[in-house]
PDB file of C-alpha atoms in Angstrom:
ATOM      1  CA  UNK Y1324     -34.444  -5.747   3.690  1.00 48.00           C
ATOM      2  CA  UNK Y1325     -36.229  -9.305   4.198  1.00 59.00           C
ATOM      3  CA  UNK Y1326     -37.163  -9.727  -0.010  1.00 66.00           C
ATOM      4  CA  UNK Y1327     -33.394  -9.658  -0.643  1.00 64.00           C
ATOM      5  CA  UNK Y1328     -31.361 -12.386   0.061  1.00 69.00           C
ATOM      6  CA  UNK Y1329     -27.966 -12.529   2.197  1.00 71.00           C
ATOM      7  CA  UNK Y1330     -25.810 -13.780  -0.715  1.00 67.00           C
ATOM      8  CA  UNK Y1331     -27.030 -10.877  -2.676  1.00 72.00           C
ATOM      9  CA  UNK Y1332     -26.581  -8.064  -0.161  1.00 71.00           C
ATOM     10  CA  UNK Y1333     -23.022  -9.857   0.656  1.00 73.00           C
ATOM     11  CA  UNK Y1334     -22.197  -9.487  -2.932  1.00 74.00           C
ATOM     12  CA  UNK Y1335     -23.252  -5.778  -3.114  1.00 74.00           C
ATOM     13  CA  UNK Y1336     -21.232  -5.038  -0.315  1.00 74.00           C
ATOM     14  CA  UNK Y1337     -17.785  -6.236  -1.880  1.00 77.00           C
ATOM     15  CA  UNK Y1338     -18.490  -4.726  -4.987  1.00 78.00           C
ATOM     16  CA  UNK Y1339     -19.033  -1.667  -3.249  1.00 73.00           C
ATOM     17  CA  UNK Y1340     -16.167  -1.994  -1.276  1.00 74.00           C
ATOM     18  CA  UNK Y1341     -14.098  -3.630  -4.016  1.00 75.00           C
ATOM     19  CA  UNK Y1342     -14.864   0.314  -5.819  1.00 73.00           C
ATOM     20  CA  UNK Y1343     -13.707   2.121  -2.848  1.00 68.00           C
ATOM     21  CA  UNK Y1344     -10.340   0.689  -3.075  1.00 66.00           C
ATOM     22  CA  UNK Y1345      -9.496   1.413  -6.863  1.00 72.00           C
ATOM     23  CA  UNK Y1346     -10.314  -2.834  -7.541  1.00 77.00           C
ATOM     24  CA  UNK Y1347     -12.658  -3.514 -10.514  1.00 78.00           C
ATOM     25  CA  UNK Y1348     -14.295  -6.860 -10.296  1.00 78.00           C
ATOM     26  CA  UNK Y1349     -14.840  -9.340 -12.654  1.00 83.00           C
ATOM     27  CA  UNK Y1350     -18.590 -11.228 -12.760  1.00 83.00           C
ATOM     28  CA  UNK Y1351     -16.803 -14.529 -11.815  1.00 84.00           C
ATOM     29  CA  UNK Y1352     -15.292 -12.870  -8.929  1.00 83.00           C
ATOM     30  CA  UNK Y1353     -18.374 -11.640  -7.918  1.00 80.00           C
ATOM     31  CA  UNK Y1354     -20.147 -14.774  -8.199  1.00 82.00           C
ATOM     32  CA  UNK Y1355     -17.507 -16.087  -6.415  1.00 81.00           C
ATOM     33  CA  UNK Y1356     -18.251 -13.941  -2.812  1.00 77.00           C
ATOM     34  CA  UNK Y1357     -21.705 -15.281  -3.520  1.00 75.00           C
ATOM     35  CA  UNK Y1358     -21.858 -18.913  -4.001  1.00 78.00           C
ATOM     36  CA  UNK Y1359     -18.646 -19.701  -1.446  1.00 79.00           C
ATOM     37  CA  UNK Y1360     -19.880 -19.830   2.244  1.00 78.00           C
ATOM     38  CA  UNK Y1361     -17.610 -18.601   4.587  1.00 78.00           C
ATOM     39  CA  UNK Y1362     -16.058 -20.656   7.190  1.00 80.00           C
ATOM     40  CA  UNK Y1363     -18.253 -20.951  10.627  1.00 77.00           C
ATOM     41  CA  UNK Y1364     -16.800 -18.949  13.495  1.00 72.00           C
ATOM     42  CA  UNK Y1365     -16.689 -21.066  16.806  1.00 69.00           C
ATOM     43  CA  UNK Y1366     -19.462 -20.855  19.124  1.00 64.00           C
ATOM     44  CA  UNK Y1367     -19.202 -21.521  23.010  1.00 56.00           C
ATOM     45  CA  UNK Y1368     -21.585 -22.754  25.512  1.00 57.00           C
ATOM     46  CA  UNK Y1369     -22.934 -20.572  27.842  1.00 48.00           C
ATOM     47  CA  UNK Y1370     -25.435 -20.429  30.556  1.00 46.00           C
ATOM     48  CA  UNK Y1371     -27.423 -18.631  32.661  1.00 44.00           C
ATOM     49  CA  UNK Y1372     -27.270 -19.019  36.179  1.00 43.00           C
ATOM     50  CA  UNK Y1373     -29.818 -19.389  39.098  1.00 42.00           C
ATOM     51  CA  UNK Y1374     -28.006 -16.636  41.232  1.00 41.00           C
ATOM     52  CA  UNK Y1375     -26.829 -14.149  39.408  1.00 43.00           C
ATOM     53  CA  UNK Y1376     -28.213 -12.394  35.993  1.00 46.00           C
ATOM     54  CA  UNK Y1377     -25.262 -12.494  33.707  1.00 45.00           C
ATOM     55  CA  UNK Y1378     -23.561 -15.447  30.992  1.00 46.00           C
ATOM     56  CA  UNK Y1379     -20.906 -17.328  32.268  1.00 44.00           C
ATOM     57  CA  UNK Y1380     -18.828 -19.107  29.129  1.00 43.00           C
ATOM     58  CA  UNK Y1381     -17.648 -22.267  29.291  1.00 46.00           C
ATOM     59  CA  UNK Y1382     -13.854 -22.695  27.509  1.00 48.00           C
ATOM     60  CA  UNK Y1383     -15.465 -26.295  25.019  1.00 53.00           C
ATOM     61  CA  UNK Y1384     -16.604 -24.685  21.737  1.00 54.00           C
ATOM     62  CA  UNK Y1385     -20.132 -26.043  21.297  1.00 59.00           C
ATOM     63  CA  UNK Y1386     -19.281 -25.868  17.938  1.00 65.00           C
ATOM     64  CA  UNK Y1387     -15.658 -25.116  16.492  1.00 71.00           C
ATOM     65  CA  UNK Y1388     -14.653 -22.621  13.774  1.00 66.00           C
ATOM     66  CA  UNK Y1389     -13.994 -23.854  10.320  1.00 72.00           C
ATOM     67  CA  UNK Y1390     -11.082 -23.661   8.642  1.00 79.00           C
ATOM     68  CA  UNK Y1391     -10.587 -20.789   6.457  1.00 77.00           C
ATOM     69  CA  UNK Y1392      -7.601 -21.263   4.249  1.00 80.00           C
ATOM     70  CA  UNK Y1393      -9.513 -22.557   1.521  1.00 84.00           C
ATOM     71  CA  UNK Y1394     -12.273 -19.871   1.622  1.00 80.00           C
ATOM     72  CA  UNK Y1395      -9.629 -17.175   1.622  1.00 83.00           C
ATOM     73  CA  UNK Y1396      -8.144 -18.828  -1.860  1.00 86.00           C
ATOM     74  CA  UNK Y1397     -11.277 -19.416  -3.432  1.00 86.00           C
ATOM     75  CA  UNK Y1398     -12.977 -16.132  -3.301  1.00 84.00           C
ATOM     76  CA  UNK Y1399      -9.299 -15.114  -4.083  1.00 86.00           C
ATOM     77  CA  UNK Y1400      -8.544 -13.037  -1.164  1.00 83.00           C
ATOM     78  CA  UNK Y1401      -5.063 -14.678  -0.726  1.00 82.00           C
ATOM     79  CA  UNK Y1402      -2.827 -16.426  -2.825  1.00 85.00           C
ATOM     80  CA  UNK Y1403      -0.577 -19.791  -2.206  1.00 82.00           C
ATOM     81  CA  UNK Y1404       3.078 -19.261  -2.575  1.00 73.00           C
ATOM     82  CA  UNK Y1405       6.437 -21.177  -2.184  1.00 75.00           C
ATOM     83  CA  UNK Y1406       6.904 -18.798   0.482  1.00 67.00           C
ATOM     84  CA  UNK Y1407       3.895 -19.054   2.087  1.00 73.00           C
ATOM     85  CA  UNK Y1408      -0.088 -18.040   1.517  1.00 76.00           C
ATOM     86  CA  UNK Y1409       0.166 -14.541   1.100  1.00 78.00           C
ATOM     87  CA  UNK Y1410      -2.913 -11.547   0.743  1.00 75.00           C
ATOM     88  CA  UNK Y1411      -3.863 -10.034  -2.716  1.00 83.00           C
ATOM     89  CA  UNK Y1412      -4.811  -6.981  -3.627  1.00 81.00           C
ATOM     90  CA  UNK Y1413      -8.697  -7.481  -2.539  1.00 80.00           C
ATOM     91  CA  UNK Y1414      -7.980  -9.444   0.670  1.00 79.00           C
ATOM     92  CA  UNK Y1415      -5.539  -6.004   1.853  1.00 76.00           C
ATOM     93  CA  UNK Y1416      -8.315  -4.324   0.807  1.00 74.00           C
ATOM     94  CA  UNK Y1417     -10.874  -5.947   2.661  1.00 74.00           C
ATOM     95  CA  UNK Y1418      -8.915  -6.098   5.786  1.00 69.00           C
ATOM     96  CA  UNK Y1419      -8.137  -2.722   5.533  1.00 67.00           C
ATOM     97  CA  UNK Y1420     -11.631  -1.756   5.111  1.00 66.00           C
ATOM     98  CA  UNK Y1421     -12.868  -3.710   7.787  1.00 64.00           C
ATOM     99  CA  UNK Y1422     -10.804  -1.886  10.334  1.00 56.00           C
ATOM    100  CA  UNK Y1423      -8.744  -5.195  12.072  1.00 47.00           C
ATOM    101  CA  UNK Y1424      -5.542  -4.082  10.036  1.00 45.00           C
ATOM    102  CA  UNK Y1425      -5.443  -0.628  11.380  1.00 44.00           C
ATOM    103  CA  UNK Y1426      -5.682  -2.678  14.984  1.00 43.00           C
ATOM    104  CA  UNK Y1427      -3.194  -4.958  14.753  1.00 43.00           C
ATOM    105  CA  UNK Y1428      -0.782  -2.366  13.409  1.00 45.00           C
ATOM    106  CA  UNK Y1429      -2.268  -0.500  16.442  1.00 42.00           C
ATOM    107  CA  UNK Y1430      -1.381  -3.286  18.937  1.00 38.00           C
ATOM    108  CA  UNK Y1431       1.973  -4.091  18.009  1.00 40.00           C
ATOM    109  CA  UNK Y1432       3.115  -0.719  16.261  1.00 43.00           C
ATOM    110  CA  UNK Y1433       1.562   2.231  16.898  1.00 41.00           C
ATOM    111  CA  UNK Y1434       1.179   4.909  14.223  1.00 42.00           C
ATOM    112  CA  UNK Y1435      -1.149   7.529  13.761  1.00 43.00           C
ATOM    113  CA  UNK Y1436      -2.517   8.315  10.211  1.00 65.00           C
ATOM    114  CA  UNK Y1437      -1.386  11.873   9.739  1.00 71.00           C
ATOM    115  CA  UNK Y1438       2.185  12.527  10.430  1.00 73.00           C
ATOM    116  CA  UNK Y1439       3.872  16.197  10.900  1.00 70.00           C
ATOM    117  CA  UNK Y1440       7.831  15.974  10.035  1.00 73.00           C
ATOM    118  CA  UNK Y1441       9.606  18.831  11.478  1.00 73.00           C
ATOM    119  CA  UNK Y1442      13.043  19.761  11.282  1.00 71.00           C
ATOM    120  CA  UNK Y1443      13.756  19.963  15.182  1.00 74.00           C
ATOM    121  CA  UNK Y1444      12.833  15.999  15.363  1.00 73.00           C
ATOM    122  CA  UNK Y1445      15.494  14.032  15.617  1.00 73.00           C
ATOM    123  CA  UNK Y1446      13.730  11.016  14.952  1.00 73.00           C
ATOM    124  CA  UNK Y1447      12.451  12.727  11.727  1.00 74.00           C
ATOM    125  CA  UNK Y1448      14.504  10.123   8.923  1.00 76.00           C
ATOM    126  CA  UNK Y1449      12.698   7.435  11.000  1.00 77.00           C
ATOM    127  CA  UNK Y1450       9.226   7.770  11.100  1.00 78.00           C
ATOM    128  CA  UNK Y1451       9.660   8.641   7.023  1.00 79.00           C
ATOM    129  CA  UNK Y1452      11.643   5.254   7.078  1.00 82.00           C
ATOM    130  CA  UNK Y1453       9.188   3.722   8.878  1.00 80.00           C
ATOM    131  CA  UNK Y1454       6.153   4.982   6.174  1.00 81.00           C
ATOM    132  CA  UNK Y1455       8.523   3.872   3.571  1.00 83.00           C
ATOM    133  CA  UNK Y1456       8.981   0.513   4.511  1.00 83.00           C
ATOM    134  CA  UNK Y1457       5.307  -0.156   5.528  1.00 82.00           C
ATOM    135  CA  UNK Y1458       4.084   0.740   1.932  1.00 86.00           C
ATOM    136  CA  UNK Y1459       6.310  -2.471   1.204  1.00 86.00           C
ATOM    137  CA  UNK Y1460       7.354  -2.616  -2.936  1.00 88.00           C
ATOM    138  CA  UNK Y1461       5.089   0.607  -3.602  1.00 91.00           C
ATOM    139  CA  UNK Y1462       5.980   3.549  -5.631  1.00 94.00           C
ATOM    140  CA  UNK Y1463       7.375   6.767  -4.694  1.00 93.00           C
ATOM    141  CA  UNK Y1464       5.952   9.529  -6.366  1.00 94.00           C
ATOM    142  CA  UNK Y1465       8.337  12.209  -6.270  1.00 91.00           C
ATOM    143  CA  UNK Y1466       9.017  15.047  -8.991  1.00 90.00           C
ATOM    144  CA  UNK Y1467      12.790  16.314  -7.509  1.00 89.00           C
ATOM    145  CA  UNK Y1468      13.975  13.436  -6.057  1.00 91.00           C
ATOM    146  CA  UNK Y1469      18.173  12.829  -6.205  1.00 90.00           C
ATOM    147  CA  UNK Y1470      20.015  10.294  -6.565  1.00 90.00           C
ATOM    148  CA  UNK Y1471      21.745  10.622  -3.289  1.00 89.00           C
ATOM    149  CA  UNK Y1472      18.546   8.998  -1.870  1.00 88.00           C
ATOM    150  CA  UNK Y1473      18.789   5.952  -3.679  1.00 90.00           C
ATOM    151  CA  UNK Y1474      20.930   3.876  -1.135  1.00 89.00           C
ATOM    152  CA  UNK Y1475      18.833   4.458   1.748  1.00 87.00           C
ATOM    153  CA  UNK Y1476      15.491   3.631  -0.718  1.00 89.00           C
ATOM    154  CA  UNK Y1477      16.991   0.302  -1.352  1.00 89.00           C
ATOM    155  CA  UNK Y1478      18.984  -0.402   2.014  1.00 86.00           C
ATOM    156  CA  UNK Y1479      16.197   0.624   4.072  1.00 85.00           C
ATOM    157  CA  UNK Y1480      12.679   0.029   2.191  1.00 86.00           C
ATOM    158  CA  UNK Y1481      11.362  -2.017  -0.483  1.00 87.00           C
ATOM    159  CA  UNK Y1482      10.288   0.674  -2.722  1.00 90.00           C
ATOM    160  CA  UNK Y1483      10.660  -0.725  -6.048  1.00 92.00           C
ATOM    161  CA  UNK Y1484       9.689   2.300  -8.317  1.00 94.00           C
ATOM    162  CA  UNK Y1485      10.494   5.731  -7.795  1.00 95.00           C
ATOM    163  CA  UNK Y1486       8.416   8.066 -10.104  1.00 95.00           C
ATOM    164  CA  UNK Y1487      10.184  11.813 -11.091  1.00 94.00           C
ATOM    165  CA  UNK Y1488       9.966  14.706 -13.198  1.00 91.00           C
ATOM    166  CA  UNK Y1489      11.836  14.994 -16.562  1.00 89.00           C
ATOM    167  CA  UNK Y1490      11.528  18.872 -16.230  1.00 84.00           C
ATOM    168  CA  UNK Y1491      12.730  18.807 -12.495  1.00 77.00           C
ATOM    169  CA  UNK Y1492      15.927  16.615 -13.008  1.00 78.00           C
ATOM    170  CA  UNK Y1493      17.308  17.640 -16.519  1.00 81.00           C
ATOM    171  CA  UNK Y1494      20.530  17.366 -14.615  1.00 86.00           C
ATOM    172  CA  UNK Y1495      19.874  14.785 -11.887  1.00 89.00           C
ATOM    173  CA  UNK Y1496      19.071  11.708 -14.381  1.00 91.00           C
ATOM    174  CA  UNK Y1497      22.482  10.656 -15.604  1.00 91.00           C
ATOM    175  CA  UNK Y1498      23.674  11.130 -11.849  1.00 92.00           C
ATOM    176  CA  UNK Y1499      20.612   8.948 -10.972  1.00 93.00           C
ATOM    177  CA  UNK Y1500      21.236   6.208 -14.069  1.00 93.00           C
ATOM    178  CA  UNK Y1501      24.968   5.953 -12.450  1.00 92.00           C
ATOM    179  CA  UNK Y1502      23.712   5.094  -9.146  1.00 92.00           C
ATOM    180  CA  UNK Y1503      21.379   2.567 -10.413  1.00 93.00           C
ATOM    181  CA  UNK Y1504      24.606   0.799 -12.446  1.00 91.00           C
ATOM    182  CA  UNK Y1505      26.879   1.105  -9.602  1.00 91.00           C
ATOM    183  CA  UNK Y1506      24.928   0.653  -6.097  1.00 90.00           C
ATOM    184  CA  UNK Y1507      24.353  -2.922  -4.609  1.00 86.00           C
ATOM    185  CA  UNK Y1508      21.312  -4.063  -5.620  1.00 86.00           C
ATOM    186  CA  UNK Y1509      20.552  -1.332  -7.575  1.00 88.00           C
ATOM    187  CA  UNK Y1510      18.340  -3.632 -10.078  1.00 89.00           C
ATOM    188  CA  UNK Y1511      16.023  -3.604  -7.489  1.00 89.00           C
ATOM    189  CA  UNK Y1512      14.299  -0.166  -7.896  1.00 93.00           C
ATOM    190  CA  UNK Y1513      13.277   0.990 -11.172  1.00 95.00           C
ATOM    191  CA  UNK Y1514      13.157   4.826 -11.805  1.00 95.00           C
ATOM    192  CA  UNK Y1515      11.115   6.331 -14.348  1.00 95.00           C
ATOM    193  CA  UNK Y1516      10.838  10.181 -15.416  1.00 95.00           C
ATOM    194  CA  UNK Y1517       7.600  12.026 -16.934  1.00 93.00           C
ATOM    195  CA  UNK Y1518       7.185  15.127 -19.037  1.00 91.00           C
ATOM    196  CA  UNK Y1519       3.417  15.152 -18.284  1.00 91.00           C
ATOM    197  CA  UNK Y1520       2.786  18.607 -16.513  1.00 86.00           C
ATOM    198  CA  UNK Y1521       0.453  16.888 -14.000  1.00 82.00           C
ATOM    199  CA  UNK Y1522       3.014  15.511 -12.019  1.00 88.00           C
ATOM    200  CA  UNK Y1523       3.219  17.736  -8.718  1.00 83.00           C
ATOM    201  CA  UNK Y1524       1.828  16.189  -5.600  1.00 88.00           C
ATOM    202  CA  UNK Y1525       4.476  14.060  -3.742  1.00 90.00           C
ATOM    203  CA  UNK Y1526       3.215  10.553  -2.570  1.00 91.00           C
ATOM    204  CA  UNK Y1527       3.611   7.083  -1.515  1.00 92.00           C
ATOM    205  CA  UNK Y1528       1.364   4.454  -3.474  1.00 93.00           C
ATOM    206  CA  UNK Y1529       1.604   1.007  -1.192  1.00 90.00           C
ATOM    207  CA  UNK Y1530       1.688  -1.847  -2.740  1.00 87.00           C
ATOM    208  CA  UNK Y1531      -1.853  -2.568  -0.923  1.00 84.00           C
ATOM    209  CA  UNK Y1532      -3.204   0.226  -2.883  1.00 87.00           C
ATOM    210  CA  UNK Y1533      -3.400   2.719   0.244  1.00 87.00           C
ATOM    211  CA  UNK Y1534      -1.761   6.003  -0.463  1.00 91.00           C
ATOM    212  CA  UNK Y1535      -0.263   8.850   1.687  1.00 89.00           C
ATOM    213  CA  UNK Y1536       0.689  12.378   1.045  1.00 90.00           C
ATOM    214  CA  UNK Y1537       3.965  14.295   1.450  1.00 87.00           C
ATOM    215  CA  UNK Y1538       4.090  18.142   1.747  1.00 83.00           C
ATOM    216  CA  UNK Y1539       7.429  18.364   0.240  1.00 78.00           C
ATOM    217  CA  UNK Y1540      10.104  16.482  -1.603  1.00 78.00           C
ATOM    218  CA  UNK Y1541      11.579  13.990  -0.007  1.00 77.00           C
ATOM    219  CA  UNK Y1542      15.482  15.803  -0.071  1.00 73.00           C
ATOM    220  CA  UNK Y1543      13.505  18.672   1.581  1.00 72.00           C
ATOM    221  CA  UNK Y1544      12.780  16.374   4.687  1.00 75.00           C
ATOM    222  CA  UNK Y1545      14.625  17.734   8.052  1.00 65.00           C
ATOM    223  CA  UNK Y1546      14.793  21.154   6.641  1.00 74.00           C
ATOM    224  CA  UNK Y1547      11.087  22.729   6.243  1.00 71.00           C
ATOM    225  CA  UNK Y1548       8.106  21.433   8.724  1.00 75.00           C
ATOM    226  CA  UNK Y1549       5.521  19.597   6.095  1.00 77.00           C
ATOM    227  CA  UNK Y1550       3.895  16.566   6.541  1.00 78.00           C
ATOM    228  CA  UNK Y1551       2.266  12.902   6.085  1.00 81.00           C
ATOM    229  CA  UNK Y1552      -1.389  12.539   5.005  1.00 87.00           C
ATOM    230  CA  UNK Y1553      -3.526   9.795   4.170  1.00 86.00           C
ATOM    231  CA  UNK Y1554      -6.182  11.129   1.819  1.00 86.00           C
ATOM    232  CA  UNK Y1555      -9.463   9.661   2.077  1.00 84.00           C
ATOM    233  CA  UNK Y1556     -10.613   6.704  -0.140  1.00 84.00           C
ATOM    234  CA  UNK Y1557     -11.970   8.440  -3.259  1.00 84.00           C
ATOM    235  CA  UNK Y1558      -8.749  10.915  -3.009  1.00 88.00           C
ATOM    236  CA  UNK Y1559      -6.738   7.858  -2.755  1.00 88.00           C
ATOM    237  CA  UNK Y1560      -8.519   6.298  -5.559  1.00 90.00           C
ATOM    238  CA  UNK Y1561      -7.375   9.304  -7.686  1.00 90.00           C
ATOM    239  CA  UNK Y1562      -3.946   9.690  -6.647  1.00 91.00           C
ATOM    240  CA  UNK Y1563      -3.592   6.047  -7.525  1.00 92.00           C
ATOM    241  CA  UNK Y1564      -4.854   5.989 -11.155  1.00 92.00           C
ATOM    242  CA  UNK Y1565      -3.045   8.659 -11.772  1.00 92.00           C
ATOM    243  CA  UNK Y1566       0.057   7.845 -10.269  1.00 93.00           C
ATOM    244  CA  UNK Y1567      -0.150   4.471 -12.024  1.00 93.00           C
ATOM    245  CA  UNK Y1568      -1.114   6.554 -15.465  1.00 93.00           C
ATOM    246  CA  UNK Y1569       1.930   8.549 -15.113  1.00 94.00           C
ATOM    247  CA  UNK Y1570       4.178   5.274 -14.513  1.00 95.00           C
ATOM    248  CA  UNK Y1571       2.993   3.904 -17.285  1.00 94.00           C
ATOM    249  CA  UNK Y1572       4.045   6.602 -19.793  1.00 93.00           C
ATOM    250  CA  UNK Y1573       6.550   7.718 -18.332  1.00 94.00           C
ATOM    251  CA  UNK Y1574      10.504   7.235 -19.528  1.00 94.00           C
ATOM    252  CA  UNK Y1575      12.525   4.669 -18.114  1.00 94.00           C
ATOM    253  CA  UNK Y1576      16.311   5.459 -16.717  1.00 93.00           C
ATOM    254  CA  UNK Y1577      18.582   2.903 -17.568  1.00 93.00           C
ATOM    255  CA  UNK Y1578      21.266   2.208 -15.296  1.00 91.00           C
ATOM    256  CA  UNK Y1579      24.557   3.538 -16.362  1.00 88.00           C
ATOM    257  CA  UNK Y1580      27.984   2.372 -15.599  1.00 81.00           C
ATOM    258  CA  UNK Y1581      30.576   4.723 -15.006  1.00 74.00           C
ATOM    259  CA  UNK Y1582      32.336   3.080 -18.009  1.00 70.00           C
ATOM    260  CA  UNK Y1583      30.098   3.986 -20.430  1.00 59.00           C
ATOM    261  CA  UNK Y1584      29.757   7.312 -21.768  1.00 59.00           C
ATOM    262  CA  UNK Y1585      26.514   9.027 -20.233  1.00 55.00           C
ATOM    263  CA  UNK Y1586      24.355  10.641 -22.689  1.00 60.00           C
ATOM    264  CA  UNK Y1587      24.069  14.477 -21.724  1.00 63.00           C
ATOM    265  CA  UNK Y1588      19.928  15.215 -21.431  1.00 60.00           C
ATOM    266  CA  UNK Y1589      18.866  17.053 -24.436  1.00 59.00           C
ATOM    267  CA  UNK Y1590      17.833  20.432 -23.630  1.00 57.00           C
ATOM    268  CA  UNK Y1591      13.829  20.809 -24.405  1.00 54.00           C
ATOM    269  CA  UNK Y1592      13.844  17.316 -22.206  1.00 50.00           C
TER     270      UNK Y1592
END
């Protein structure tokens, strides 16, 4: 489409894909993919020779790339921190969308999208593990969940919120406010519990946004076959507002230490 300019189409795209992802854009951060050139890839010098009919590339960049840190801050795909630059929300996205980060997962780490868990694995606590820890300080969305998970959440992921259902663990929250008083590190994870009726699918909201399914609840693992599935992007999209709806209104459970008295959960809870 010749009559409309790159910057424009450029900017239509990330909005676009911005959308996709569950990210609303600002105008300023819009503006911002527009007016900010991108860094220069390098190019090399090639040639054509007399003898046969194919490039040969020379190893001197005729020109060399640009650098790209400061792109990547100013149109606020990554972030500067005392650790280290680091991606936000809309760089993950962007890489995610482009494709490279299912590569390089690919190339160092293979793992396919969709997941079956069956009981006759034996390697069945590790590829969950595995999902777990790549959805880095996510949430866990999962209605029956027990405390008896807790240590392996915090000694083997960084799950830092663990969503469940007020109806589903009448009993299991003062067992599950105990373990959050007594286990190391147990400030680390926050657990929250919902009455809202809508809470039924199990799943696992990265902390990129991406979001994967779970047939059953996570203390069911190793006993029925279910499975792993990542949901397309408008499914994800609506797994994640809600998830993050839910979270929101839900209850916190304070961490109780055994020396305190534990309040018993009142009945119609």
């Amino acid at each position: 489409m010749d009559h409309i300019s790159d910057h424009v189409l450029r900017a239509l795209w990330y909005i676009d894909a911005m959308a996709t992802q569950g990210i609303a854009l600002t105008p300023d951060e819009v503006d911002q993919i527009a007016i900010v050139p991108p860094p220069r890839d390098a190019v090399y010098r090639s040639f054509l020779t007399s003898f046969m009919d194919f490039d040969l590339s020379s190893s001197v960049p005729s020109r060399r790339a640009q650098p790209v840190a400061k792109y990547l801050l100013a149109v606020q795909w990554a972030t500067e921190a005392p650790e280290g630059m680091r991606l936000t929300a809309k760089g993950r996205a962007v890489l995610r969308l482009s494709g490279a980060d299912e590569q390089l997962h690919e190339a160092s780490d293979p793992v396919v999208t969709d997941v079956a868990l069956s009981p006759d694995d034996p390697l069945v606590y590790t590829v969950l593990t595995r999902r777990l820890a790549a959805a880095g300080e996510g949430l866990l969305v999962d209605p029956y969940f027990k405390a008896e998970n807790l240590r392996w959440i915090l000694e083997a992921t960084s799950i830092r919120r663990v969503l469940i259902s007020k109806k589903a663990s009448a009993k299991e929250r003062p067992i599950i406010a105990v373990a959050l008083g007594t286990l190391p590190n147990g400030q680390n994870v926050e657990v929250r519990a919902t009455g809202d009726k809508n809470l039924h699918d199990r799943r696992i909201v990265a902390a990129d946004g991406s979001v994967q399914l779970i047939g059953t609840s996570i203390n069911s693992i190793g006993r029925h076959e279910t499975a792993m599935v990542t949901p397309e992007p408008s499914i994800a999209k609506a797994y994640r507002d809600s998830s993050e709806n839910l979270w929101a209104a839900a209850e916190i459970i304070e961490p109780q230490h055994p020396k305190d008295p534990v309040p018993e959960p009142a009945e119609n809870s």
